mmCIF file of C-alpha atoms and ligand atoms in Angstrom:
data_model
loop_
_atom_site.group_PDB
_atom_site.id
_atom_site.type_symbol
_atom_site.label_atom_id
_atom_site.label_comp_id
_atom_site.label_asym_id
_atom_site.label_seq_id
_atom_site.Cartn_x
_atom_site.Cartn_y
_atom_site.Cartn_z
ATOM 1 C CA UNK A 13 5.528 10.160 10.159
ATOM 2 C CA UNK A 14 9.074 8.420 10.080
ATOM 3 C CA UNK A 15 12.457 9.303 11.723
ATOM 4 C CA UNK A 16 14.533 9.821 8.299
ATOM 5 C CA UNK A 17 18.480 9.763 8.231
ATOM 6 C CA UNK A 18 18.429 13.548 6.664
ATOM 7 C CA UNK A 19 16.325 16.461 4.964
ATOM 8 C CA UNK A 20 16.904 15.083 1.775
ATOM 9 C CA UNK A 21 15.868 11.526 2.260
ATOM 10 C CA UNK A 22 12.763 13.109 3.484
ATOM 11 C CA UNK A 23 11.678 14.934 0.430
ATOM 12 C CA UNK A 24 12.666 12.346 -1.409
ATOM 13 C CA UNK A 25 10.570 10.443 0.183
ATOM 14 C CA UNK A 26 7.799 12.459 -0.002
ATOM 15 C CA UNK A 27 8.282 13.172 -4.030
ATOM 16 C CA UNK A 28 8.110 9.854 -4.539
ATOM 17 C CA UNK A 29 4.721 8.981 -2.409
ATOM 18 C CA UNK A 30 3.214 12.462 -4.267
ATOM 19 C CA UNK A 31 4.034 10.356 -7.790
ATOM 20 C CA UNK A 32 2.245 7.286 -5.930
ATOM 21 C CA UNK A 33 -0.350 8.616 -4.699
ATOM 22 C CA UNK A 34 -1.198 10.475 -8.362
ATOM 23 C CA UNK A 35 -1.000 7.009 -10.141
ATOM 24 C CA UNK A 36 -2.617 5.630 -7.413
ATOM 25 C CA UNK A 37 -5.903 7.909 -8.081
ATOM 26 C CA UNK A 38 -5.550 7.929 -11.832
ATOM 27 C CA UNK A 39 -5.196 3.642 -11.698
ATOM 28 C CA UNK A 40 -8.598 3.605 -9.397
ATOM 29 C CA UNK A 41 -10.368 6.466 -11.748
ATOM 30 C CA UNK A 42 -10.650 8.984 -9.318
ATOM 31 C CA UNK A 43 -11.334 12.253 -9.590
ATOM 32 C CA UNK A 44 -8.370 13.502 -7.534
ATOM 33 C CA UNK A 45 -4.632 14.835 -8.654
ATOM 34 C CA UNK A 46 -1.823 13.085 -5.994
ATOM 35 C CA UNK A 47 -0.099 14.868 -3.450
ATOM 36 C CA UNK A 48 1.661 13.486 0.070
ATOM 37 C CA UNK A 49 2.830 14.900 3.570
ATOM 38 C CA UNK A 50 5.443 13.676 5.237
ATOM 39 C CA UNK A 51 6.616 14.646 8.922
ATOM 40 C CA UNK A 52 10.044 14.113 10.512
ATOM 41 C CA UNK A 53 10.086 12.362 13.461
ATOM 42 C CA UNK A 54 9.850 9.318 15.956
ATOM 43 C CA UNK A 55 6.095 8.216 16.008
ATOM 44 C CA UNK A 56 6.658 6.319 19.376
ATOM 45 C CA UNK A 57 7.993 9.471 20.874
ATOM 46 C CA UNK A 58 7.676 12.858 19.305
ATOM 47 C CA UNK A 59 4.428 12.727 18.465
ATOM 48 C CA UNK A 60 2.280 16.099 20.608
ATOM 49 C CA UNK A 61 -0.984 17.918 19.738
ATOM 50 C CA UNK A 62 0.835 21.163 18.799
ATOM 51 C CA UNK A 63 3.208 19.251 16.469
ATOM 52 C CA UNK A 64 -0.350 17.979 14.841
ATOM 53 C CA UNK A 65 -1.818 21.497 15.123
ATOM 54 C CA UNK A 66 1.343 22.874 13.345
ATOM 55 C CA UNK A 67 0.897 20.601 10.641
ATOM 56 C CA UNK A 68 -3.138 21.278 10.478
ATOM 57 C CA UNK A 69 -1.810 24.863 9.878
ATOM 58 C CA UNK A 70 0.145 23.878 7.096
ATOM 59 C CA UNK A 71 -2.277 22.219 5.058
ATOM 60 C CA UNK A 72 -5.130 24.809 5.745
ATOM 61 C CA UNK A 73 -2.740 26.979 4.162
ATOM 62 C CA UNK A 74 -3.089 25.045 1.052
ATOM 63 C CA UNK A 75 -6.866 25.848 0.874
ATOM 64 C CA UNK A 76 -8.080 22.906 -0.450
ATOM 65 C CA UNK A 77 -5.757 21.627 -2.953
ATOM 66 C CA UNK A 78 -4.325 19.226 -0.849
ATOM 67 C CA UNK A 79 -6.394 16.651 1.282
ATOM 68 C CA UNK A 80 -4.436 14.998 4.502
ATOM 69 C CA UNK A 81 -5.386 11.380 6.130
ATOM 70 C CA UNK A 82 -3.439 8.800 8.195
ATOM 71 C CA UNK A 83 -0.553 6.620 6.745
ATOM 72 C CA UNK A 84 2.625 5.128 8.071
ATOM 73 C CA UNK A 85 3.129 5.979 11.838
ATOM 74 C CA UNK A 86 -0.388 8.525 11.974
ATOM 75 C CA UNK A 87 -3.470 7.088 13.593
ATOM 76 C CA UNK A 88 -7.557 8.403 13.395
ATOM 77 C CA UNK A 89 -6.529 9.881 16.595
ATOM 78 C CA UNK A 90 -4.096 12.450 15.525
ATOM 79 C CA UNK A 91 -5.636 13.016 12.668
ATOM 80 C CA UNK A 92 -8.450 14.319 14.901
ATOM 81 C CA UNK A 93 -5.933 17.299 16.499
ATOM 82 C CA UNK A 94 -5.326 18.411 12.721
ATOM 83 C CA UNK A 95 -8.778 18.724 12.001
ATOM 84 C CA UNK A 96 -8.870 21.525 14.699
ATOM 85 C CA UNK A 97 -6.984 23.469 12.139
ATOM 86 C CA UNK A 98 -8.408 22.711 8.781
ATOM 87 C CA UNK A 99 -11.284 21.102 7.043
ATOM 88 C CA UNK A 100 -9.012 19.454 4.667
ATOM 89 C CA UNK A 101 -8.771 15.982 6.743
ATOM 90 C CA UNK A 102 -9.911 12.538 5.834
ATOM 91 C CA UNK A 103 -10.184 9.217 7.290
ATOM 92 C CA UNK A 104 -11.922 10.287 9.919
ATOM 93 C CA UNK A 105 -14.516 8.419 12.477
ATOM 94 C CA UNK A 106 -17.354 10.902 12.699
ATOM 95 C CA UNK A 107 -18.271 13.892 10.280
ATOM 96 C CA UNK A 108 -20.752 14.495 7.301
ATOM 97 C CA UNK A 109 -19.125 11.603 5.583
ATOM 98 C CA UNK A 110 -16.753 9.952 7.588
ATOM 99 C CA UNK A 111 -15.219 7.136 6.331
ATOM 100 C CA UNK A 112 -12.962 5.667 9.010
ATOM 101 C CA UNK A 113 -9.440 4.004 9.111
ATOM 102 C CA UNK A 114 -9.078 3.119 5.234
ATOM 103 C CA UNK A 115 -6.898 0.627 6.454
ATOM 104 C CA UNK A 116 -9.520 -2.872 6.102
ATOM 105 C CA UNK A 117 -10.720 -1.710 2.865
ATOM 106 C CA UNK A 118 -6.995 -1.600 1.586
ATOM 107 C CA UNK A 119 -6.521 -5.185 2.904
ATOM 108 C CA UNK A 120 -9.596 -6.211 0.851
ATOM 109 C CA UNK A 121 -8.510 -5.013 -1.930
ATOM 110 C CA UNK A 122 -4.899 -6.495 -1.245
ATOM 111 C CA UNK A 123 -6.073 -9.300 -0.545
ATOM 112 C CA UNK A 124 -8.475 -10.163 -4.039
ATOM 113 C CA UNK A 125 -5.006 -8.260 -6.042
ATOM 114 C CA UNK A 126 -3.334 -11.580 -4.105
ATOM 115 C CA UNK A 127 -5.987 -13.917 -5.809
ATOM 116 C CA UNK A 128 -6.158 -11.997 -9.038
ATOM 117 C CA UNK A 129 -1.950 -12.421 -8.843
ATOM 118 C CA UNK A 130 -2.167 -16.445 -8.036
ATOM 119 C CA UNK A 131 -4.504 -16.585 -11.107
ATOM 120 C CA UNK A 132 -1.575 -15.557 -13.301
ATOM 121 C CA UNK A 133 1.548 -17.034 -11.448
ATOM 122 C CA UNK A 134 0.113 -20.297 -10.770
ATOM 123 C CA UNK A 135 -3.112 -21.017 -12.943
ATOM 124 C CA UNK A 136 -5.460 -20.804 -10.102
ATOM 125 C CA UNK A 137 -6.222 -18.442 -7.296
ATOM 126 C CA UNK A 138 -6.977 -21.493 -4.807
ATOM 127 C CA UNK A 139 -4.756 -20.759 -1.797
ATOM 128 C CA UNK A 140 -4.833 -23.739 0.377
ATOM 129 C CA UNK A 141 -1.376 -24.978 -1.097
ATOM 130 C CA UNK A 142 0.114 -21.790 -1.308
ATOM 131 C CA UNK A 143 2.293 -20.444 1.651
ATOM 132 C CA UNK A 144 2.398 -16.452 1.802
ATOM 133 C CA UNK A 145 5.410 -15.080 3.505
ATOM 134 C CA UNK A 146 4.079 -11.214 5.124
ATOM 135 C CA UNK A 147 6.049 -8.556 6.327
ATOM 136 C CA UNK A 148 4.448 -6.601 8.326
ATOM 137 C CA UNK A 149 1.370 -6.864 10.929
ATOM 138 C CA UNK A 150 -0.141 -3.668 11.107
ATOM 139 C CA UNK A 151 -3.658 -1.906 10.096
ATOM 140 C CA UNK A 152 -3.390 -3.001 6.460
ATOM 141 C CA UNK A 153 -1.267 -6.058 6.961
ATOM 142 C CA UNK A 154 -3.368 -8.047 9.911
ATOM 143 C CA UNK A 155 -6.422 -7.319 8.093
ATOM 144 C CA UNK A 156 -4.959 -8.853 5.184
ATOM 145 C CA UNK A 157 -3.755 -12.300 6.985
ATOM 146 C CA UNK A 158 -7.644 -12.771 8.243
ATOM 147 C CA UNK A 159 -8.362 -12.901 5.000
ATOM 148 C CA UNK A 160 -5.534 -14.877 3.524
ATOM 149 C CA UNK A 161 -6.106 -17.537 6.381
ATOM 150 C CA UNK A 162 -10.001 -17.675 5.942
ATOM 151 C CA UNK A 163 -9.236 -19.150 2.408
ATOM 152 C CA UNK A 164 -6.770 -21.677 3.689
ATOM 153 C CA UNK A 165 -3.330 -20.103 2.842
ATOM 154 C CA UNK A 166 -0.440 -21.216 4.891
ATOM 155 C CA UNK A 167 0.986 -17.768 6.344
ATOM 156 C CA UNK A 168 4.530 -16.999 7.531
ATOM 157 C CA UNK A 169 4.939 -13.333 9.183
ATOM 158 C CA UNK A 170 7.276 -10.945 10.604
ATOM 159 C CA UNK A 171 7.296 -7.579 12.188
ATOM 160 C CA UNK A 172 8.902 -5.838 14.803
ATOM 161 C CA UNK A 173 6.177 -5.477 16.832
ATOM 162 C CA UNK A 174 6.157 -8.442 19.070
ATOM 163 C CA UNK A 175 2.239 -7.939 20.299
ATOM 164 C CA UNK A 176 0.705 -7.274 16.641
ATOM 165 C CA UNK A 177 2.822 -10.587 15.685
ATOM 166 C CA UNK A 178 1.663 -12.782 18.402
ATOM 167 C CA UNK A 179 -2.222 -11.425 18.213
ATOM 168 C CA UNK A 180 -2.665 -12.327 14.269
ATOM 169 C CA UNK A 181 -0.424 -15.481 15.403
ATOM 170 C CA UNK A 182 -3.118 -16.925 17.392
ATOM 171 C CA UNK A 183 -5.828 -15.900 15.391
ATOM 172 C CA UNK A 184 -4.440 -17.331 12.188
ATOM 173 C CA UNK A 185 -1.841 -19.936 13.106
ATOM 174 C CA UNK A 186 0.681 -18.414 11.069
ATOM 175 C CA UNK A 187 4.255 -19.055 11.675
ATOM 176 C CA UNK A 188 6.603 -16.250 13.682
ATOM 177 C CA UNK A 189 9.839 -15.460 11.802
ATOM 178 C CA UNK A 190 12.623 -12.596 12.691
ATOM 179 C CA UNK A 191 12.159 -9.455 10.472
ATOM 180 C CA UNK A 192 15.271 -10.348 8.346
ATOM 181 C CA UNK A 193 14.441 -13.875 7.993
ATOM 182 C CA UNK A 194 11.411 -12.937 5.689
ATOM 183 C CA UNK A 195 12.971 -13.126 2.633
ATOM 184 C CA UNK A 196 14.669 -16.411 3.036
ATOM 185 C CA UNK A 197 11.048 -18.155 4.057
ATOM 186 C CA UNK A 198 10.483 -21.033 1.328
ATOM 187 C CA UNK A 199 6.960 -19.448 0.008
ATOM 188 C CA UNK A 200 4.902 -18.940 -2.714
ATOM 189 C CA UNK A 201 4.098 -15.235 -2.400
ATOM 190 C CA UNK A 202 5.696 -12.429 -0.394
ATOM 191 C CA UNK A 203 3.313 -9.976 0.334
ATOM 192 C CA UNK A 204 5.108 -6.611 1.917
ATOM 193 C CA UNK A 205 2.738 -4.376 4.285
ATOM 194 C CA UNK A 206 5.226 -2.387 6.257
ATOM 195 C CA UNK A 207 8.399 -0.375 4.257
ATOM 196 C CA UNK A 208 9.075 0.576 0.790
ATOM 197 C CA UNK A 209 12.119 -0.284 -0.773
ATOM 198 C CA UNK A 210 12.445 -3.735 0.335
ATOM 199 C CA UNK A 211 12.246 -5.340 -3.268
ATOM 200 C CA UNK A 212 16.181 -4.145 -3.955
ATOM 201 C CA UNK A 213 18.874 -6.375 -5.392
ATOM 202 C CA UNK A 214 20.262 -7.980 -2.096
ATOM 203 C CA UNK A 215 16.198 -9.544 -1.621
ATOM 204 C CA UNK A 216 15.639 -10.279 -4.840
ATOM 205 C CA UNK A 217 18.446 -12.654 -4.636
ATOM 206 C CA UNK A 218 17.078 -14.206 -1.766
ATOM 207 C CA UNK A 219 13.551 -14.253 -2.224
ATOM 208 C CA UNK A 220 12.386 -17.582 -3.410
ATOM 209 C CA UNK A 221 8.655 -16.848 -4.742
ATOM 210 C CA UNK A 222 6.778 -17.031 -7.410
ATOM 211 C CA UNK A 223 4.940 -13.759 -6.942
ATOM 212 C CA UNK A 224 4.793 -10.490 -4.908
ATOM 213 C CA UNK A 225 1.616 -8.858 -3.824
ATOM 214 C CA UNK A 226 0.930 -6.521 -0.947
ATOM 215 C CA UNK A 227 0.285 -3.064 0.602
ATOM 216 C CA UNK A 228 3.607 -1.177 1.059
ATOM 217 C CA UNK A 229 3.879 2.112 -0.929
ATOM 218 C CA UNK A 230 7.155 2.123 -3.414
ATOM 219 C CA UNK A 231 8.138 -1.970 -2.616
ATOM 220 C CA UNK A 232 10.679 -1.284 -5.772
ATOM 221 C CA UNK A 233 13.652 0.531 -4.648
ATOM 222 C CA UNK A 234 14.371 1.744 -7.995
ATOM 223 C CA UNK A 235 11.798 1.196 -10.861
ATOM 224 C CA UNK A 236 14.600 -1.019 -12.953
ATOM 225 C CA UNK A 237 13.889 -3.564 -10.208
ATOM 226 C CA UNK A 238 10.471 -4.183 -12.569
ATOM 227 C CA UNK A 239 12.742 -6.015 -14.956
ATOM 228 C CA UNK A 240 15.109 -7.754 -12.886
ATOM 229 C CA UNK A 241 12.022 -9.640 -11.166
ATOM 230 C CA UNK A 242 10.251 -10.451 -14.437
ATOM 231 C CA UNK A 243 13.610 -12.160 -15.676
ATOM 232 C CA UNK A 244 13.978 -14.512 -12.325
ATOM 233 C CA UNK A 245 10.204 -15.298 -13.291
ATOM 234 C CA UNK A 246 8.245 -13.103 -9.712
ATOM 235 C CA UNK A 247 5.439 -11.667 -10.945
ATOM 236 C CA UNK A 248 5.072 -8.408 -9.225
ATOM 237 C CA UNK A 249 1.768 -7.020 -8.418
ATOM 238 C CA UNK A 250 2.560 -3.085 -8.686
ATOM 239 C CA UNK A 251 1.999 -1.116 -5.448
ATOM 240 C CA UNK A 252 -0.134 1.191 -5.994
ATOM 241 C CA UNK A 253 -2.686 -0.486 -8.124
ATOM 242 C CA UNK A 254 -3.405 -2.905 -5.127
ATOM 243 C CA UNK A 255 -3.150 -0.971 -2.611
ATOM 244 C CA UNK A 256 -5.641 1.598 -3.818
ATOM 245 C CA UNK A 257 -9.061 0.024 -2.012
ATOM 246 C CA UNK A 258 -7.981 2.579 0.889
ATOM 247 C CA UNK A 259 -7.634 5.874 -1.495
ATOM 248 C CA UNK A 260 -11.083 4.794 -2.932
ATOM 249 C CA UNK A 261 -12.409 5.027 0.687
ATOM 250 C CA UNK A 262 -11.421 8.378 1.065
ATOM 251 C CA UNK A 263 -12.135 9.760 -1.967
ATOM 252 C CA UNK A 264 -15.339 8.584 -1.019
ATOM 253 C CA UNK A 265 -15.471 10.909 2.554
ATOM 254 C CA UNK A 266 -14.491 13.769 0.276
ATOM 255 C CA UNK A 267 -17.149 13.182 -2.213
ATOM 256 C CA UNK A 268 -19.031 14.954 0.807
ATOM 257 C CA UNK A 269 -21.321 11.937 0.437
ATOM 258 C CA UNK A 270 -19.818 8.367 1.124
ATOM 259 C CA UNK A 271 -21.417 5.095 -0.495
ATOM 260 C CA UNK A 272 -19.997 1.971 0.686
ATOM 261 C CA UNK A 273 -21.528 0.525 -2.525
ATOM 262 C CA UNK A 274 -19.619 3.364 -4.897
ATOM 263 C CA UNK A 275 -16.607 2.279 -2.932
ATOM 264 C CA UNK A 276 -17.647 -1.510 -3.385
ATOM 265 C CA UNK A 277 -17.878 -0.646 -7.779
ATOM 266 C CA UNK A 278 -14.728 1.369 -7.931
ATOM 267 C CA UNK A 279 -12.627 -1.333 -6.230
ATOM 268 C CA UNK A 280 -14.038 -3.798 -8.406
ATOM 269 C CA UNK A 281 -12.825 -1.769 -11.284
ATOM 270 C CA UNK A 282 -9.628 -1.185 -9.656
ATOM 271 C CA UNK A 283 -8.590 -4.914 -9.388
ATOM 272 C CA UNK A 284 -10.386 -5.484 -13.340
ATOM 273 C CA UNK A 285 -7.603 -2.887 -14.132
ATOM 274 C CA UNK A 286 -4.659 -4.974 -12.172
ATOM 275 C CA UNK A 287 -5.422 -7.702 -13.703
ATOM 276 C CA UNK A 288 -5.206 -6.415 -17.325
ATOM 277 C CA UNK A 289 -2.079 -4.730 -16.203
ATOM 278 C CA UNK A 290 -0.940 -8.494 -15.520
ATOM 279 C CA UNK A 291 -1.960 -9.678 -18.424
ATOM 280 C CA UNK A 292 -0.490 -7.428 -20.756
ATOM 281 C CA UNK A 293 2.562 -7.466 -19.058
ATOM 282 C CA UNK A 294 2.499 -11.324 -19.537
ATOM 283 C CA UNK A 295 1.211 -11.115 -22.925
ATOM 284 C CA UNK A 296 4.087 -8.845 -24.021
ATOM 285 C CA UNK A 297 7.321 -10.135 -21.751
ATOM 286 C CA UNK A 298 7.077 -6.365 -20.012
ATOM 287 C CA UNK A 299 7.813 -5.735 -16.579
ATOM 288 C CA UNK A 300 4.344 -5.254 -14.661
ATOM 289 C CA UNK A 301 5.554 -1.958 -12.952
ATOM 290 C CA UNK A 302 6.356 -0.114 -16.373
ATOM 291 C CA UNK A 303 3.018 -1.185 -17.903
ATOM 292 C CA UNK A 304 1.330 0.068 -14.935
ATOM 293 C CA UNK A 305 3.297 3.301 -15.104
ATOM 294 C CA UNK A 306 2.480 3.518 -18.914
ATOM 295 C CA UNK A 307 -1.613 3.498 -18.061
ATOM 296 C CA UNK A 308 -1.294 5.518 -15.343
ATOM 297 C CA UNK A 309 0.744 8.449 -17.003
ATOM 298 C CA UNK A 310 -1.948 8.366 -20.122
ATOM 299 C CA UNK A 311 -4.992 8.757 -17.861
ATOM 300 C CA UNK A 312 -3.212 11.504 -16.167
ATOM 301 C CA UNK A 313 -2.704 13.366 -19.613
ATOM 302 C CA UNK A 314 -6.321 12.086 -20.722
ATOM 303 C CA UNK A 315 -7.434 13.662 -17.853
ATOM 304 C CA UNK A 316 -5.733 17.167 -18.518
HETATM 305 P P1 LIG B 415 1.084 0.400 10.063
HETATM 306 O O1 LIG B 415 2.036 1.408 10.596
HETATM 307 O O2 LIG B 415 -0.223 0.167 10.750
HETATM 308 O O3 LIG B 415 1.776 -1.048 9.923
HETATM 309 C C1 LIG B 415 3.093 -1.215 9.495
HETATM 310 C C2 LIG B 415 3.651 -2.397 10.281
HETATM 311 O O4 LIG B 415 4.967 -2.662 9.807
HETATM 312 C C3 LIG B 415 3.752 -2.141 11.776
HETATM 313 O O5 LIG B 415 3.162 -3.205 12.502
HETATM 314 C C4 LIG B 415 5.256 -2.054 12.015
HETATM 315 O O6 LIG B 415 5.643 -2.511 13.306
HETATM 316 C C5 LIG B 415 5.775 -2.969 10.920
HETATM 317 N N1 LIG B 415 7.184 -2.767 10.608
HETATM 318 C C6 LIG B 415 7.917 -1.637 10.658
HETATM 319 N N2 LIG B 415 9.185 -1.879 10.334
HETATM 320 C C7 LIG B 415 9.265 -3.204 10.067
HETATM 321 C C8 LIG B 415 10.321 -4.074 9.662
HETATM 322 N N3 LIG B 415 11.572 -3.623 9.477
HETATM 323 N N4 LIG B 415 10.053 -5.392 9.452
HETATM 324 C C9 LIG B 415 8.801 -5.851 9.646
HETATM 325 N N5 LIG B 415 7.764 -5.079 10.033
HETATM 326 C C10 LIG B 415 7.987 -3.778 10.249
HETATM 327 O O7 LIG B 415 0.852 0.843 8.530
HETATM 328 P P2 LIG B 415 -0.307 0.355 7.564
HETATM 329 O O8 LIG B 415 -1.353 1.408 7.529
HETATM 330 O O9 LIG B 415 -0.673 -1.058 7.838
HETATM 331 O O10 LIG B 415 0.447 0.439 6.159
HETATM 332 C C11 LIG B 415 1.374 -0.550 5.750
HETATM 333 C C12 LIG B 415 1.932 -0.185 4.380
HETATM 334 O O11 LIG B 415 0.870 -0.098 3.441
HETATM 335 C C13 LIG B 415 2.638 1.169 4.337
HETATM 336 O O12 LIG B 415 3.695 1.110 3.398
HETATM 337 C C14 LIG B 415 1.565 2.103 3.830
HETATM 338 O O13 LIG B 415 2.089 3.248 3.194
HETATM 339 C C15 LIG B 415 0.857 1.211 2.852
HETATM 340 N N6 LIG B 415 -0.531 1.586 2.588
HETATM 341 C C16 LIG B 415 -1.433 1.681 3.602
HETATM 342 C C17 LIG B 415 -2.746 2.009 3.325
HETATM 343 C C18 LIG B 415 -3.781 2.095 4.407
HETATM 344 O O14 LIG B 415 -4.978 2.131 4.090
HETATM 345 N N7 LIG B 415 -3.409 2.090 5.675
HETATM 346 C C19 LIG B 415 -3.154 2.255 1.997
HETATM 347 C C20 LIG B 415 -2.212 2.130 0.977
HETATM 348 C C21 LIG B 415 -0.895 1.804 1.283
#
């Protein structure tokens, strides 16, 4: 749920998450297609149960083919009023096979795609000399600074919510900076949990790391952005690839029969598959995004 400028920069919006979300499930070999909702509108303000109940309608009228759960600006909570209307909801805290907020197993898998990106970029995935510059506080984002600060990183953060900041603050000891300043923070990895298209030309000329790795969904503006941050030497850990621990989840609920060990294999397959991506992109002087793309697309057709 997001306030967009127009119409169209909604369904652009929400083409681009659908192609996300189907290279997200090809990437961590599940059996699911990709498909996204988006709603237009202030999550602080607009949000009311018939608004949710509308939008329940909507995807019961798809019968099936499309599954719904929480992202940007949706909690378990409303998710809950659209399950009044249709079956087709995941994420959810109590059912057959409820799976919960996806949101901590996203930040574990964010979090080993951050070690399994130091590995490359700087020889070794030891992170007690690294600083990690994070945008972003929230569900996935938090989660992912426990664990970042558990293994001794040094951890810079912004948001623009002044409570979420000053909570993982205090429990981490990371450093407070204003949302803008992010990109400017002298770091070793920026690791993006809150907006897409914040990897554009007027960052990349201010970012001073080594490496990008986080949550956000489409962090490249335009995909041509893949090649302009292999030549200044970033290596980019592509979106959806790490941030797929939290689509495993799910597809896990709508297996009808969640394992937290099936969830536990997939994701280590998912990060064995981000870190060939890596590789081969290093290997062959490629951008990371378009190898990424490459695999993704094949499965897809393999799997038609
Ligand atoms: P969230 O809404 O809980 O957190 C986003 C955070 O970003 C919020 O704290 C918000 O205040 C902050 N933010 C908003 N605008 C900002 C700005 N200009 N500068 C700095 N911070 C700002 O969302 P989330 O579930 O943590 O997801 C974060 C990102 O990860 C999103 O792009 C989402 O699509 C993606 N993602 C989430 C999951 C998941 O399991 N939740 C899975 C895959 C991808």
């Amino acid at each position: 749920m997001m306030k967009y400028a127009t119409g169209e920069a909604m369904l652009k919006d929400a083409l681009r998450l659908s192609q996300g979300m189907s290279y997200k499930n090809a990437m961590a070999d599940l059996p699911l297609g990709g498909g996204k909702a988006v709603i237009w509108g202030d999550s602080k303000a607009d949000k009311s149960p018939d608004l949710f109940r509308a939008f329940g309608r909507a995807v019961a009228s798809l019968n099936g083919t499309y599954y719904t759960a929480e992202d940007v600006g949706i909690d378990v909570a409303d998710m809950e009023i659209v399950r009044q209307e249709t079956e087709f909801v995941a994420g959810l805290d109590h059912g057959a096979a409820a799976s919960g907020d996806p949101s901590p197993i996203t930040a574990t898998g964010v979090f080993r795609g951050i070690l399994e990106t130091a590995r490359r970029a700087f020889g070794t995935d030891d992170l007690t000399t690294r600083t990690i510059a994070v945008q972003g506080v929230g569900s996935v984002g938090a989660h992912t600074c426990d664990f970042l600060a558990k293994a001794g990183a040094t951890l810079v953060i912004t948001d623009i919510d002044q409570a979420a900041l000053k909570a993982v603050a205090a429990r981490t000891g990371a450093r407070i900076v204003a949302p803008d300043d992010i990109y400017d923070v002298e770091a070793d990895i920026f690791s993006p949990n809150a907006l897409g298209a914040v990897v554009n030309e007027q960052t990349l000329e201010r970012l001073k790391v080594k490496a990008i790795a986080g949550a956000a969904n489409n962090q490249l503006v335009m995909p041509e952005m893949g090649e302009l941050l292999r030549r200044k030497g970033i290596l980019y850990a592509p979106d959806y690839v790490i941030n797929g621990g939290g689509i495993i989840n799910v597809a896990a609920e709508i297996s009808g029969n969640y394992s937290r060990d099936w969830v536990d294999s997939k994701l280590d397959r998912l990060m064995e598959t981000l870190g060939a991506v890596l590789d081969e992109a290093l290997a062959q002087d490629k951008p990371t995004n378009e190898v990424a793309d490459r695999i993704a697309r094949q499965r897809i057709a393999d799997a038609r």
